[in-house]
XYZ file of C-alpha atoms in Angstrom:
369
model
C 57.253 -17.468 24.964
C 58.880 -20.341 23.148
C 56.568 -23.274 22.387
C 58.747 -25.614 24.468
C 58.134 -23.423 27.542
C 54.368 -23.665 27.340
C 52.672 -24.912 30.469
C 49.081 -25.825 31.155
C 47.522 -22.667 32.625
C 45.826 -22.744 36.031
C 42.142 -23.553 35.882
C 39.962 -20.502 35.352
C 37.173 -20.823 37.902
C 34.999 -18.437 35.903
C 34.907 -20.815 32.951
C 33.791 -23.803 35.014
C 31.072 -21.813 36.782
C 29.911 -20.286 33.510
C 29.847 -23.613 31.677
C 27.819 -25.094 34.499
C 25.317 -22.247 34.379
C 25.090 -22.629 30.604
C 24.162 -26.301 30.998
C 21.416 -25.450 33.474
C 20.205 -22.665 31.165
C 20.123 -25.002 28.156
C 18.115 -27.520 30.179
C 15.620 -24.807 31.167
C 15.334 -23.490 27.603
C 14.814 -26.968 26.118
C 12.119 -27.768 28.668
C 9.910 -24.985 27.250
C 8.698 -23.841 30.667
C 7.156 -20.438 31.346
C 8.439 -19.684 34.858
C 12.131 -20.436 35.209
C 12.776 -19.277 31.652
C 12.689 -15.702 32.949
C 15.809 -16.434 34.967
C 18.110 -17.098 32.006
C 19.653 -14.462 29.780
C 17.906 -15.786 26.658
C 14.768 -14.074 27.997
C 16.449 -10.687 27.982
C 18.493 -10.616 24.799
C 18.812 -11.941 21.278
C 21.505 -14.536 22.003
C 21.309 -17.475 24.384
C 23.469 -20.128 26.004
C 24.197 -21.850 22.688
C 26.485 -19.047 21.531
C 28.499 -19.027 24.749
C 28.693 -22.826 24.759
C 30.187 -22.798 21.252
C 32.558 -19.911 22.014
C 33.899 -21.490 25.222
C 34.302 -24.871 23.547
C 36.433 -23.260 20.861
C 38.477 -21.476 23.510
C 39.154 -24.704 25.417
C 39.992 -26.812 22.375
C 42.154 -24.087 20.841
C 44.212 -24.023 24.025
C 44.416 -27.822 24.253
C 45.478 -28.211 20.615
C 48.123 -25.497 20.943
C 49.563 -27.068 24.102
C 49.642 -30.526 22.516
C 51.214 -29.075 19.373
C 53.981 -27.391 21.381
C 54.762 -30.431 23.505
C 54.430 -33.319 21.069
C 54.242 -31.872 17.562
C 51.509 -31.138 15.059
C 50.915 -34.809 14.266
C 50.259 -35.696 17.892
C 47.944 -32.733 18.287
C 46.091 -33.773 15.143
C 45.692 -37.347 16.406
C 44.409 -36.084 19.740
C 41.891 -33.848 17.993
C 40.865 -36.710 15.724
C 40.176 -38.850 18.770
C 38.039 -36.110 20.273
C 36.085 -35.723 17.029
C 35.523 -39.476 16.822
C 34.347 -39.592 20.437
C 31.941 -36.704 19.883
C 30.613 -38.236 16.654
C 29.957 -41.578 18.364
C 28.390 -39.770 21.311
C 25.989 -38.048 18.939
C 25.022 -41.368 17.335
C 24.432 -42.958 20.750
C 22.358 -40.010 21.945
C 20.412 -40.086 18.667
C 19.612 -43.783 19.041
C 18.535 -43.481 22.675
C 16.516 -40.348 21.982
C 14.746 -42.020 19.058
C 13.848 -44.978 21.285
C 12.418 -42.579 23.872
C 10.393 -40.655 21.282
C 8.873 -43.777 19.728
C 8.103 -45.251 23.135
C 6.285 -42.012 23.943
C 4.340 -42.258 20.680
C 3.018 -45.629 21.745
C 1.990 -44.525 25.217
C 0.786 -40.922 24.903
C 0.007 -38.180 22.369
C 3.146 -36.855 20.756
C 4.036 -33.281 21.808
C 4.905 -30.766 19.082
C 8.607 -30.978 20.043
C 8.696 -34.427 18.365
C 8.894 -32.720 14.962
C 11.204 -34.388 12.491
C 11.321 -37.900 13.943
C 8.712 -39.278 11.545
C 11.236 -39.922 8.738
C 13.037 -42.465 10.907
C 9.830 -44.511 11.173
C 8.810 -44.072 7.528
C 12.173 -44.670 5.828
C 14.651 -45.972 8.427
C 17.475 -46.882 6.023
C 17.679 -43.421 4.498
C 17.143 -41.795 7.882
C 20.059 -43.742 9.331
C 22.204 -42.688 6.361
C 21.198 -39.067 6.941
C 22.087 -39.439 10.599
C 25.532 -40.839 9.788
C 26.357 -37.807 7.618
C 24.895 -35.493 10.307
C 22.309 -33.950 7.991
C 19.216 -35.528 9.518
C 18.538 -33.385 12.559
C 15.164 -33.910 14.217
C 14.242 -32.091 17.413
C 17.113 -31.675 19.921
C 19.650 -33.343 17.597
C 21.250 -30.290 16.007
C 23.958 -29.025 18.368
C 26.451 -31.930 18.507
C 26.759 -32.094 14.692
C 27.701 -28.405 14.774
C 30.588 -29.178 17.123
C 31.787 -31.977 14.852
C 31.815 -29.619 11.862
C 33.596 -26.904 13.846
C 36.219 -29.280 15.209
C 37.034 -30.377 11.670
C 38.002 -26.752 10.950
C 40.087 -26.316 14.099
C 43.419 -27.765 12.961
C 43.491 -25.939 9.581
C 42.588 -22.668 11.305
C 45.271 -22.988 13.989
C 47.781 -23.978 11.309
C 46.925 -20.732 9.520
C 47.121 -18.768 12.757
C 50.562 -20.216 13.436
C 51.786 -18.932 10.071
C 49.734 -15.809 9.476
C 49.027 -14.615 12.992
C 45.803 -12.676 13.419
C 45.340 -12.529 9.643
C 44.050 -16.099 9.951
C 40.804 -14.595 11.257
C 40.019 -13.591 7.687
C 39.066 -17.226 7.055
C 36.239 -17.597 9.634
C 35.121 -13.990 9.223
C 35.101 -14.270 5.438
C 33.162 -17.539 5.541
C 30.667 -15.985 7.943
C 30.196 -12.892 5.748
C 29.798 -15.024 2.622
C 27.165 -17.096 4.392
C 25.202 -14.012 5.387
C 25.361 -12.550 1.878
C 24.932 -15.656 -0.273
C 22.942 -17.854 2.096
C 25.379 -20.765 2.215
C 23.898 -23.709 4.069
C 23.783 -27.483 4.247
C 20.662 -29.382 3.165
C 18.576 -30.803 5.987
C 17.262 -34.293 5.281
C 13.988 -35.970 6.126
C 12.027 -32.748 6.293
C 14.317 -31.288 8.960
C 16.359 -28.119 8.809
C 19.930 -27.532 9.933
C 19.373 -25.906 13.297
C 22.839 -24.327 13.467
C 24.284 -23.401 10.070
C 27.941 -24.481 10.483
C 29.158 -22.004 7.855
C 27.932 -19.209 10.126
C 28.383 -20.666 13.614
C 31.990 -21.665 12.981
C 32.972 -18.030 13.473
C 32.160 -18.224 17.183
C 34.030 -21.485 17.647
C 37.123 -20.303 15.787
C 37.112 -16.912 17.506
C 37.135 -18.864 20.747
C 40.041 -20.980 19.474
C 41.895 -17.799 18.498
C 41.453 -16.447 22.031
C 42.487 -19.775 23.565
C 45.705 -19.950 21.579
C 46.551 -16.327 22.323
C 45.981 -16.804 26.044
C 48.158 -19.913 26.151
C 50.981 -18.116 24.351
C 50.843 -15.239 26.822
C 49.453 -12.650 24.427
C 48.005 -9.425 25.759
C 44.573 -9.856 27.376
C 41.433 -8.493 25.807
C 41.545 -4.678 25.613
C 39.710 -2.685 28.264
C 38.619 0.747 27.134
C 35.621 2.946 27.985
C 34.658 3.091 24.308
C 34.547 -0.707 24.088
C 32.548 -0.846 27.309
C 30.025 1.637 25.925
C 29.822 -0.232 22.614
C 29.274 -3.616 24.305
C 26.664 -2.128 26.635
C 24.880 -0.551 23.644
C 24.682 -3.916 21.877
C 23.264 -5.554 25.005
C 20.663 -2.782 25.355
C 19.726 -3.173 21.683
C 19.257 -6.895 22.214
C 17.045 -6.166 25.217
C 14.933 -3.778 23.142
C 14.424 -6.390 20.410
C 13.497 -9.050 22.959
C 11.111 -6.866 24.919
C 9.421 -6.005 21.636
C 8.592 -9.704 21.265
C 6.667 -9.520 24.527
C 4.848 -6.342 23.496
C 6.492 -4.382 26.306
C 8.205 -1.844 24.038
C 7.921 -0.486 20.527
C 8.742 -3.425 18.223
C 12.226 -3.299 16.707
C 12.559 -2.671 12.961
C 12.329 -5.710 10.723
C 15.987 -5.270 9.801
C 17.060 -5.831 13.415
C 14.717 -8.785 13.759
C 16.308 -10.420 10.730
C 19.779 -9.685 12.049
C 18.982 -11.721 15.177
C 18.019 -15.010 13.478
C 19.440 -18.023 15.271
C 20.010 -20.679 12.557
C 22.250 -18.355 10.537
C 23.689 -16.559 13.593
C 22.557 -13.144 12.368
C 24.979 -10.212 12.818
C 23.100 -8.715 15.772
C 22.961 -12.105 17.463
C 26.709 -12.584 16.932
C 27.477 -9.083 18.215
C 25.247 -9.631 21.262
C 26.963 -12.919 22.142
C 30.439 -11.408 21.751
C 29.466 -8.332 23.779
C 28.231 -10.482 26.659
C 31.365 -12.642 26.543
C 33.638 -9.574 26.517
C 31.783 -7.963 29.428
C 32.110 -11.104 31.539
C 35.792 -11.500 30.614
C 36.783 -7.954 31.575
C 34.418 -7.288 34.495
C 34.373 -10.619 36.354
C 37.636 -11.571 38.139
C 39.214 -14.947 37.441
C 38.746 -16.172 40.999
C 36.458 -14.193 43.311
C 35.415 -15.329 46.816
C 31.795 -15.771 45.761
C 32.847 -18.435 43.233
C 33.705 -20.750 46.121
C 30.203 -20.690 47.554
C 28.025 -23.794 47.498
C 25.953 -22.979 44.401
C 28.870 -21.739 42.229
C 30.874 -24.842 43.192
C 27.998 -27.078 42.096
C 27.838 -25.163 38.822
C 31.615 -25.512 38.430
C 31.292 -29.260 38.918
C 28.653 -29.402 36.182
C 30.858 -27.266 33.935
C 33.791 -29.655 34.286
C 31.678 -32.431 32.755
C 29.703 -30.310 30.326
C 29.444 -32.761 27.391
C 28.003 -35.654 29.387
C 25.790 -33.357 31.447
C 24.509 -31.744 28.250
C 23.557 -35.144 26.842
C 21.665 -36.083 29.996
C 20.025 -32.656 29.962
C 18.551 -33.359 26.536
C 16.655 -36.358 27.883
C 15.581 -34.614 31.067
C 14.381 -31.518 29.226
C 12.427 -33.704 26.795
C 10.763 -35.391 29.747
C 9.829 -32.072 31.338
C 8.605 -30.625 28.029
C 6.467 -33.705 27.440
C 4.982 -33.559 30.928
C 4.114 -29.872 30.511
C 2.568 -30.514 27.076
C 0.474 -33.451 28.267
C -0.767 -31.681 31.421
C -1.288 -28.033 30.442
C -3.773 -27.406 33.254
C -1.163 -28.185 35.892
C 1.865 -27.009 33.969
C 2.766 -24.311 36.475
C 3.136 -26.628 39.474
C 4.754 -29.331 37.345
C 7.351 -26.804 36.233
C 7.932 -25.611 39.791
C 8.683 -29.198 40.827
C 10.375 -30.691 37.773
C 12.823 -27.923 36.876
C 14.697 -27.973 40.220
C 14.577 -31.772 40.184
C 16.150 -31.819 36.726
C 18.864 -29.355 37.738
C 19.590 -31.482 40.823
C 19.852 -34.570 38.607
C 22.395 -32.790 36.408
C 24.433 -31.868 39.478
C 24.237 -35.390 40.874
C 25.313 -36.865 37.554
C 28.278 -34.494 37.428
C 29.242 -35.511 40.983
C 29.212 -39.191 40.011
C 31.372 -38.482 36.960
C 33.792 -36.487 39.072
C 34.157 -39.273 41.636
C 34.898 -41.712 38.829
C 37.502 -39.366 37.386
C 39.243 -38.936 40.728
C 39.141 -42.687 41.386
C 40.684 -43.308 37.965
C 43.497 -40.873 38.718
C 44.235 -42.630 42.009
C 44.433 -45.984 40.240
C 46.823 -44.582 37.618
C 49.074 -43.081 40.291
C 49.077 -46.326 42.255
């Protein structure tokens, strides 16, 4: 298909529903509860919603950049991407400032829960802490995922430029950087006593693999292969991840130390990467693009959340902090607090997404008028 003939593809309902579920799952995981956590896939494997969030973001932005490049040229696509990076960077700074205010207010009113780790540097040396925040290397609790997206988005244009010229050989760049990171331990220095929660030299491989898929899909390339051998391989990886996870609970024979190391999250260990890709492939080939069940009430609410995933994610950080704090401060009643607060938080995310959607539709009507 010639670039000039590219058209925006129809919305994939699966992606909206999945992104919405990922936001709810991230909220549950960040809240550190003990009941609803069993309902998310992080409880049953070595990867969690973070991997799928990064992969799907790469897929979406790879498609958007390619479409903009075909319609308006590389410069226009680059400016559009630059605007998105700037918006995300400023969003991170705003979230950081508001989160810091919430943490320090909590310190003045109640004992600080253990999840407050890393925020002390901001109180002890604010000038340096602010500098570390501006360069995205000061990452106290809950402040590590948006910097990863900024780093990954900075790599998007060079990678797609390579893909345009080298085809699939461009994958050697993210795969090579990932392998080098695993072998040599490449990382960025965390400041203020914090660590980089998501090593961008490793995690970029998921984002850029997603971008590779997004560009291919937009250009009409062949879909992902479906073969019994691939199905068996993906299923084997998922079962291996289940074995490792169940070993953590003492329900099975513990996995060898080598497998445990291969599932580390900060460096996106090889088993963790394989598990995330296996789950994504299984969903892509086994779940239809638009099934009747996706139009039910709950999937439609999830789809609405997924369409506003960035803003919902940011709100989810604050809500999950509130739930985690409540559970930490009232351990005796944690079970009933969790039963009440988790659904309330999920409902707040859905309500927030509904408000954002109404604003978006109202803005479109004004533009058309």
